[in-house]
Coordinates of C-alpha atoms in Angstrom, one line a residue:
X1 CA 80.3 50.8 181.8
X2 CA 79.8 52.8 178.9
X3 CA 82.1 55.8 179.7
X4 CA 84.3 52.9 179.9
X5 CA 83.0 51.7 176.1
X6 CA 83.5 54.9 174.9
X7 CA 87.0 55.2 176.4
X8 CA 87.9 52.0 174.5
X9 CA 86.6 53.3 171.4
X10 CA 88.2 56.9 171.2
X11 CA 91.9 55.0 172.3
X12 CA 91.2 52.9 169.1
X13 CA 90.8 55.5 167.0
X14 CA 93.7 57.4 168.1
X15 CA 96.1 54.0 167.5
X16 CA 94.7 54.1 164.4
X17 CA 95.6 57.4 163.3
X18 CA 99.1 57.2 165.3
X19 CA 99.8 54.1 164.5
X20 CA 100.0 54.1 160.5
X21 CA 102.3 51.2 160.3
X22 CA 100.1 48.5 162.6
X23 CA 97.2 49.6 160.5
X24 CA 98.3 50.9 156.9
X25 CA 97.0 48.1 154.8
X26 CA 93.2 47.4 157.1
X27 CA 92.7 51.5 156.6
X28 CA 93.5 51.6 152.7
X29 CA 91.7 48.7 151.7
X30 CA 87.6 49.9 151.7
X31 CA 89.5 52.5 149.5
X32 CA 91.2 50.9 147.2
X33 CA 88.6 48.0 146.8
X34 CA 85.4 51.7 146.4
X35 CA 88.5 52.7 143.6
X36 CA 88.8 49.3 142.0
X37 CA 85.2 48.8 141.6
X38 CA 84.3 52.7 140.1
X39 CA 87.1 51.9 137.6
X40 CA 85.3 48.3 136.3
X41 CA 82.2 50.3 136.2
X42 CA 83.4 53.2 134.1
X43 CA 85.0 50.6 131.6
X44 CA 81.6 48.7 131.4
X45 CA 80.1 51.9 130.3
X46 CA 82.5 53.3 128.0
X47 CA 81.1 53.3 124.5
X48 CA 84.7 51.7 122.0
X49 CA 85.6 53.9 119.7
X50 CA 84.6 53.1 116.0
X51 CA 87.9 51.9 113.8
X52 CA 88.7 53.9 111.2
X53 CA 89.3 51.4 107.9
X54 CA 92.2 52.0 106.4
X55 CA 91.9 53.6 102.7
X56 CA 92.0 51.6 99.6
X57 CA 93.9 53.2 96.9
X58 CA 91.7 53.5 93.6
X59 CA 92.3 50.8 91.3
X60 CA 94.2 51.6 88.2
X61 CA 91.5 52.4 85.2
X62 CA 92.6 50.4 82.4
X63 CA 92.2 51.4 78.5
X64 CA 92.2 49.1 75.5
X65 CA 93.9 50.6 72.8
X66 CA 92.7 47.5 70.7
X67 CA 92.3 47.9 66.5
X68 CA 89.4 47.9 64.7
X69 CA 89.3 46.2 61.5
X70 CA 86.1 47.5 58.6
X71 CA 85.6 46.6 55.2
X72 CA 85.7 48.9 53.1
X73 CA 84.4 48.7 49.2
X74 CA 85.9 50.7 46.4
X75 CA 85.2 51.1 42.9
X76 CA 86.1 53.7 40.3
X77 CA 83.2 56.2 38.4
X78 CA 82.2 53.1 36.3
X79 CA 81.5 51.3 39.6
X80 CA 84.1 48.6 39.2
X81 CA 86.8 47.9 41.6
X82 CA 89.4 50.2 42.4
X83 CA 93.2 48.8 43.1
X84 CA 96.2 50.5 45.0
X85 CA 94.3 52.1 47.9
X86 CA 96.5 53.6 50.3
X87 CA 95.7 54.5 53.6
X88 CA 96.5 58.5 52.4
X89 CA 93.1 57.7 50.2
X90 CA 90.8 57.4 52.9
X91 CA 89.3 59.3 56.0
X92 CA 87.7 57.7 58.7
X93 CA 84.8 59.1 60.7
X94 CA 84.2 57.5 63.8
X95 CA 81.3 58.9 66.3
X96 CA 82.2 62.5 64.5
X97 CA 85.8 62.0 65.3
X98 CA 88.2 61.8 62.1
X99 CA 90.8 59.0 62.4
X100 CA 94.0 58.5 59.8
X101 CA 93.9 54.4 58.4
X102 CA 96.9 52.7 59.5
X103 CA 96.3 50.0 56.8
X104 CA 94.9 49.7 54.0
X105 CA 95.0 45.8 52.1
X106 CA 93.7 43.8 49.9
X107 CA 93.1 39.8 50.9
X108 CA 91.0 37.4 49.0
X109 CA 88.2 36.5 51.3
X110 CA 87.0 33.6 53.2
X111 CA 83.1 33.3 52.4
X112 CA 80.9 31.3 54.4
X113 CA 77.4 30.6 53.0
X114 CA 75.0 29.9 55.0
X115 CA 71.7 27.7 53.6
X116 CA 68.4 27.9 55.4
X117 CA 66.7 24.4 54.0
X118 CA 64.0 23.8 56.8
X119 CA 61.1 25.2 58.2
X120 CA 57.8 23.8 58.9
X121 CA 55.6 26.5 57.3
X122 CA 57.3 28.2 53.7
X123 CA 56.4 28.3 49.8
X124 CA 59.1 30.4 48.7
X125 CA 61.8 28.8 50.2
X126 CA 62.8 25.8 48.5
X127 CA 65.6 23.5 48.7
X128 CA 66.1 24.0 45.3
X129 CA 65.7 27.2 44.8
X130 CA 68.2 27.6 47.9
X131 CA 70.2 25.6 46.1
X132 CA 70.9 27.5 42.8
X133 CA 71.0 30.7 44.8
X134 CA 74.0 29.3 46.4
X135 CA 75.7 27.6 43.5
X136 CA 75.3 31.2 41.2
X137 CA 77.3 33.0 44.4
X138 CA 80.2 30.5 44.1
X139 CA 80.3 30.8 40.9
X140 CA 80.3 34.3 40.9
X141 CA 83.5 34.9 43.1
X142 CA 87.1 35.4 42.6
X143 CA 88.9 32.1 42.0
X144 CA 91.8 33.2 45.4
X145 CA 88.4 33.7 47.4
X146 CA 87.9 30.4 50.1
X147 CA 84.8 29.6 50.6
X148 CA 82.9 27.0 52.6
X149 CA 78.9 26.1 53.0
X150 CA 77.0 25.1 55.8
X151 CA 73.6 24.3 55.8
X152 CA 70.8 24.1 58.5
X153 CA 67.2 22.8 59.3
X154 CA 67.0 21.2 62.7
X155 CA 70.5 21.6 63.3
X156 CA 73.2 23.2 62.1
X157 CA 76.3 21.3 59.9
X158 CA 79.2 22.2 58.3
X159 CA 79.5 20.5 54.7
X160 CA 82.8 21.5 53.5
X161 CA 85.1 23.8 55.1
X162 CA 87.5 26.2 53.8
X163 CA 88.6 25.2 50.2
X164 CA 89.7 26.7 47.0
X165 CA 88.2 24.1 45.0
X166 CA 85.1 25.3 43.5
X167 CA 83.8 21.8 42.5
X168 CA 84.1 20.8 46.4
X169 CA 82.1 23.3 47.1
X170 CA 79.7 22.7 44.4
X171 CA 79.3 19.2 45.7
X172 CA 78.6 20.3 49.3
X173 CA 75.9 22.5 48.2
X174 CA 73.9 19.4 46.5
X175 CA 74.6 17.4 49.6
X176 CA 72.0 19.8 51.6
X177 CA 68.9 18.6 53.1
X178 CA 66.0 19.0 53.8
X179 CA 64.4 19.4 57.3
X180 CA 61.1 20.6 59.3
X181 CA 62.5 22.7 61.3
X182 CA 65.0 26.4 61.5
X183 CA 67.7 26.3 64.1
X184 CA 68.6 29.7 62.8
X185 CA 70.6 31.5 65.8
X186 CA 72.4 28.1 66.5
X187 CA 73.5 29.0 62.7
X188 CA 74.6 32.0 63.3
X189 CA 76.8 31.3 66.4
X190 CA 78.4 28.6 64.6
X191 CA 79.2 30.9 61.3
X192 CA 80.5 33.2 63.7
X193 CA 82.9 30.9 65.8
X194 CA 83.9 29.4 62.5
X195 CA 84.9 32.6 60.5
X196 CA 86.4 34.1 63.8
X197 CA 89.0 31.1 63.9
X198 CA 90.1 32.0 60.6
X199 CA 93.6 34.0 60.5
X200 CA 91.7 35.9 57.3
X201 CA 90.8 39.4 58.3
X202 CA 88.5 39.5 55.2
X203 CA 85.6 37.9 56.7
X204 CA 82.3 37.5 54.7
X205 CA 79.5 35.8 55.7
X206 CA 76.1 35.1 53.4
X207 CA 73.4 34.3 54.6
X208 CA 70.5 32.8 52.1
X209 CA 67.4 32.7 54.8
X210 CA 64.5 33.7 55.7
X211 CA 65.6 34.8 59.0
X212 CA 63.3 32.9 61.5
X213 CA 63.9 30.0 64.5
X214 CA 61.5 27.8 65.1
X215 CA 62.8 27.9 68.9
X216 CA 64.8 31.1 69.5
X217 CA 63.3 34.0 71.3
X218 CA 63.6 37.4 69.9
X219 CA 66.2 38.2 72.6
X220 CA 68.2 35.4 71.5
X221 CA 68.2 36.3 68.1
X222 CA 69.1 39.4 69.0
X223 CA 72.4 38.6 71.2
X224 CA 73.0 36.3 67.9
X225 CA 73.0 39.2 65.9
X226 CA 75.7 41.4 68.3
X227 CA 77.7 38.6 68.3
X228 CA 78.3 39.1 64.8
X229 CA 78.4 43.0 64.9
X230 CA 81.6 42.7 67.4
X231 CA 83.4 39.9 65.4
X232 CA 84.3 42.3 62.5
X233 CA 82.6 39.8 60.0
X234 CA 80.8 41.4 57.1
X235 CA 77.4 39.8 56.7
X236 CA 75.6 39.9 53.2
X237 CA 71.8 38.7 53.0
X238 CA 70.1 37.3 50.5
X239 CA 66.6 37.1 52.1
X240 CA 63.1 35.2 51.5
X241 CA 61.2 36.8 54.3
X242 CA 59.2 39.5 52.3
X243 CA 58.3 36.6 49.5
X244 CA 57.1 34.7 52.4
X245 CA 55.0 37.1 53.9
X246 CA 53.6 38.4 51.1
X247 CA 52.6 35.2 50.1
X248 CA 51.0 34.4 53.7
X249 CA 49.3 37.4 53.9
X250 CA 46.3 36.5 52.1
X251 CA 45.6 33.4 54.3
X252 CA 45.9 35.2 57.5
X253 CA 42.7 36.6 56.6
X254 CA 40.7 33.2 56.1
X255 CA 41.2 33.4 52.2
X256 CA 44.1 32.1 49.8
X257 CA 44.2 32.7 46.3
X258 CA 46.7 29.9 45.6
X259 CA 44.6 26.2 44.4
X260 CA 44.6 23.4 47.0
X261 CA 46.4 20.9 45.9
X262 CA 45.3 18.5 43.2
X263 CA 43.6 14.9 44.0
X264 CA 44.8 13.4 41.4
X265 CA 47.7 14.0 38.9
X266 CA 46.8 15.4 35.5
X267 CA 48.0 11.9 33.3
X268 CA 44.8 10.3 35.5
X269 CA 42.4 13.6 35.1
X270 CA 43.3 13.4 31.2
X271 CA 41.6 9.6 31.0
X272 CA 38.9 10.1 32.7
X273 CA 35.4 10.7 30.6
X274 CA 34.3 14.0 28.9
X275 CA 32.6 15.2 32.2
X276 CA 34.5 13.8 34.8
X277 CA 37.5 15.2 33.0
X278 CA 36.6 18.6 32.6
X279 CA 35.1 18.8 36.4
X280 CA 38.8 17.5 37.3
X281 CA 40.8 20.3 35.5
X282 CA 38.3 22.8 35.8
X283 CA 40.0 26.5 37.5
X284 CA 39.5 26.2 41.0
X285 CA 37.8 29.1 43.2
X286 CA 39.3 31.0 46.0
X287 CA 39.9 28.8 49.6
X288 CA 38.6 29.7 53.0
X289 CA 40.0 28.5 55.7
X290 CA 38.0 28.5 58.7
X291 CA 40.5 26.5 61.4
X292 CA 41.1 29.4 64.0
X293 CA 44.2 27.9 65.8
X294 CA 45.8 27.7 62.2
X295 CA 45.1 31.2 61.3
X296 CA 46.6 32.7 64.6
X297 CA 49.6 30.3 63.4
X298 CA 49.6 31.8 60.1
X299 CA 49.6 35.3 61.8
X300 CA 52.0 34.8 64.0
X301 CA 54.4 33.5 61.1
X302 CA 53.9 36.7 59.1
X303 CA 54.5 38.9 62.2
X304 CA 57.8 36.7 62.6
X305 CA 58.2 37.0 58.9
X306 CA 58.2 40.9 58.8
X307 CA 60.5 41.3 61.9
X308 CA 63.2 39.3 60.5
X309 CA 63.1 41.3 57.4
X310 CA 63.7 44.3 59.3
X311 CA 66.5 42.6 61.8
X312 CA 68.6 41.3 58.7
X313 CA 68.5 44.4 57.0
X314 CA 69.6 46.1 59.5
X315 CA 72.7 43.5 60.3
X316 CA 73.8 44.0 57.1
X317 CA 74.0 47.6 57.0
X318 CA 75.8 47.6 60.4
X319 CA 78.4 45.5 59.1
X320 CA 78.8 47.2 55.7
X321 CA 77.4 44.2 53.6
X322 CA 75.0 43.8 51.3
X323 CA 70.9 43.1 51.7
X324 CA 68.8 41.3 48.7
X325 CA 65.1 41.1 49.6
X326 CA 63.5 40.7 46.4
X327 CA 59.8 40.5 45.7
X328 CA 60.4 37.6 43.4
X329 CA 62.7 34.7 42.8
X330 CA 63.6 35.6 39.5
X331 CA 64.9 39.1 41.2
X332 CA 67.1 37.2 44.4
X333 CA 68.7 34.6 41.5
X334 CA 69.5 37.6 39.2
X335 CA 71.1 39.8 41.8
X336 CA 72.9 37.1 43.7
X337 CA 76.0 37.6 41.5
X338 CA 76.1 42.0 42.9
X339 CA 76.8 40.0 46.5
X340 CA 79.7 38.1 44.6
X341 CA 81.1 41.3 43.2
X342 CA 80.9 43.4 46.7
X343 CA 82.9 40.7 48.5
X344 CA 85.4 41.0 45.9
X345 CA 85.6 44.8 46.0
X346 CA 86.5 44.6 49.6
X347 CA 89.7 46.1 51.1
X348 CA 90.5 45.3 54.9
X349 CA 91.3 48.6 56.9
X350 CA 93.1 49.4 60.2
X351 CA 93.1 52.1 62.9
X352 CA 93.1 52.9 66.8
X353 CA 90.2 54.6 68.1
X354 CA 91.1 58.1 69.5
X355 CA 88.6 56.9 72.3
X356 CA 89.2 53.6 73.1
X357 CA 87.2 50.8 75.1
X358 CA 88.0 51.5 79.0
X359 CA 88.1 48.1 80.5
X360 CA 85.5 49.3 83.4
X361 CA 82.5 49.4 81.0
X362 CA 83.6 46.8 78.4
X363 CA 81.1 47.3 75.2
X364 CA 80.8 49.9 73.3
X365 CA 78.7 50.9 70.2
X366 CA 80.8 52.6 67.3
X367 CA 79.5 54.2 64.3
X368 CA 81.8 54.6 61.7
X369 CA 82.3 56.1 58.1
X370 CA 84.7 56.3 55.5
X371 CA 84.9 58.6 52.9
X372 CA 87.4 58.9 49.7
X373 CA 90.4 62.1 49.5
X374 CA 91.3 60.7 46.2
X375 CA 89.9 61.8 42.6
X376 CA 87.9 58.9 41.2
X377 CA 88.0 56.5 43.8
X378 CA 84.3 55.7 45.1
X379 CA 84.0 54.2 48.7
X380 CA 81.7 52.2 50.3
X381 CA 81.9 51.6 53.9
X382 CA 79.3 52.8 57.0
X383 CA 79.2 50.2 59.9
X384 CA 78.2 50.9 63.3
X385 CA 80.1 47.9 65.6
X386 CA 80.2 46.3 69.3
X387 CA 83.7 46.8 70.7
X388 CA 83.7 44.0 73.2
X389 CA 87.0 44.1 75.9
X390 CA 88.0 40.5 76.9
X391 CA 88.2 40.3 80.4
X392 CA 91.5 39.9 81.8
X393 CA 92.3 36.2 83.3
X394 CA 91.8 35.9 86.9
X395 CA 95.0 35.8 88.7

């Protein structure tokens, strides 16, 4: 029985080998289906290849070739103006880098005053006072200059706009009010908007303040300022701050000098008897004050006070204007008319900067001068600027 088994099984594997057409398809499939699954295995394993991103071509660096526009004064040896500038008079010095004018002209300005009249805590700066300053500037300029006032307290408002007629603007400037508080860098953006919209080119801007906001933070006053500094506007200042502080000063310290206010008005202290009378209008000594949370007030004023001196000072001499801070009243009204008599002296210049604004950074800081090639002609003009690139619309 098994040599018979064995038989059986030896002539089945020689039909198998002999007979490849009976038995093709049972003998190749364990090997095709070992095949099949080594392949599926292999592709399970395989790590894909990373894709290679295709290359973006560098975008196209844009440059503004954009015009500046200065003022620039000019007066003769005797220090009053100078007509017929050319642009072959002048040289312009930009960042060390000389530049030729490409105009030179002379337009009667627009002049924007500007009238601080509130503010919770001041004794130099009246309304009043305010008041005349503004009235001896308009009538100290050109009868072709424009001019138009605005005033501020708790907000600002336009009260007359551009006008050749001096008496309107006279009558705007005794409109003004009074208020409690300074909405000083809400001032300044609206000057700013206002003179920009202007097709004038000669762009002057006064500014009769003491340069503080009730509300603003320094950082806003700030961005105020280089808004201003890249809207080629020329910014004159005739400021109270110093006057303030100085007359602050002594009552940060607990003491003032000044009297406290009457109790009663001197045609009731003069009928009064001998000695009540002379008890009543008898000098007054010096006042303490002795209210903490006012003096840290009063300090923090005149800390406010002595910053803003230094910030408009130094926005008008970056935009080539002119800065009165007088240590007395008498001194601002008296030199109120010089202000007149620089916007009057003003020629607008032209020219392309050699290196111009690339539209990848968009700001840049300028500092520029102009000096005089021509015998007898004095020029003033030294303004460091914000070159600001508009943004392109999005498509």
């Amino acid at each position: 029985m098994q040599r018979k088994a064995v038989r059986l099984h030896q002539r089945f594997f020689v039909t198998m080998l002999y007979n490849p057409r009976k038995y093709r398809f049972f003998g190749l499939l364990p090997a095709i289906l070992l095949l099949a699954s080594a392949a599926a295995f292999g592709q399970s394993g395989r790590v894909s290849p990373t894709p290679v991103p295709t290359p973006t071509p560098e975008p196209e660096l844009k440059i503004s070739t954009q015009e500046i526009k200065l003022n620039v004064l000019a007066f003769d040896e005797k220090g009053d103006f100078f007509k017929d500038v050319t642009p072959n008079d002048l040289v312009i010095r930009e960042d060390n880098i000389l530049h030729q004018p490409a105009s030179v002209r002379y337009i009667p300005a627009n002049v924007l005053i500007v009238m601080d009249t509130g503010g919770e805590m001041r004794a130099v700066k009246t309304l009043d006072r305010t008041r005349k300053i503004a009235l001896a500037l308009i009538n100290s300029l050109r009868p072709d200059d424009k001019v138009a006032v605005m005033a501020y307290a708790n907000k600002p408002q336009i009260l007359s706009s551009w006008t050749l007629d001096r008496a309107t603007s006279r009558a705007a400037v005794n409109s003004s009010n009074f208020g409690t508080r300074s909405a000083f860098v809400a001032a300044l953006d609206m000057a700013a908007t206002m003179l920009t919209r202007t097709e004038n080119d000669n762009a002057q801007l006064v500014l009769i303040t003491d340069g503080t906001d009730s509300t603003a933070t320094a950082a806003q006053k700030t961005a105020a300022f280089d808004r201003l500094r890249a809207a080629n506007i020329t910014v004159h200042v005739l400021s109270y701050a110093a006057m303030e502080a100085a007359d602050i000063e002594p009552r940060t310290k607990g003491v003032t000098n000044s009297p406290p206010p009457k109790a009663m008005p001197d045609q009731i202290a003069n009928d009064l008897p001998n000695g009540a009378r002379d008890v009543a209008k008898a000098p007054k000594a010096k006042t303490f004050v002795v209210d903490r949370p006012f003096l840290k007030k009063l300090k923090a004023r005149e800390t406010d006070l002595i910053a803003s001196e230094k910030q408009l000072e130094k926005l008008s001499e970056d935009t080539n204007g002119e800065f009165i801070g007088s240590m007395s009243i008498d001194e601002m009204e008296d030199k109120t008319s010089l202000v007149g008599r620089m916007i009057d002296s003003s020629y607008v210049v032209t020219y392309v900067p050699k290196m111009p604004v690339t539209a990848e950074h968009g700001v840049a800081e300028r500092h520029i001068e102009v000096t005089s090639k021509r015998s007898g002609l004095v020029v003033q003009a030294k303004r460091n600027v914000l070159l600001i690139e508009p943004k392109a619309p999005k498509p």
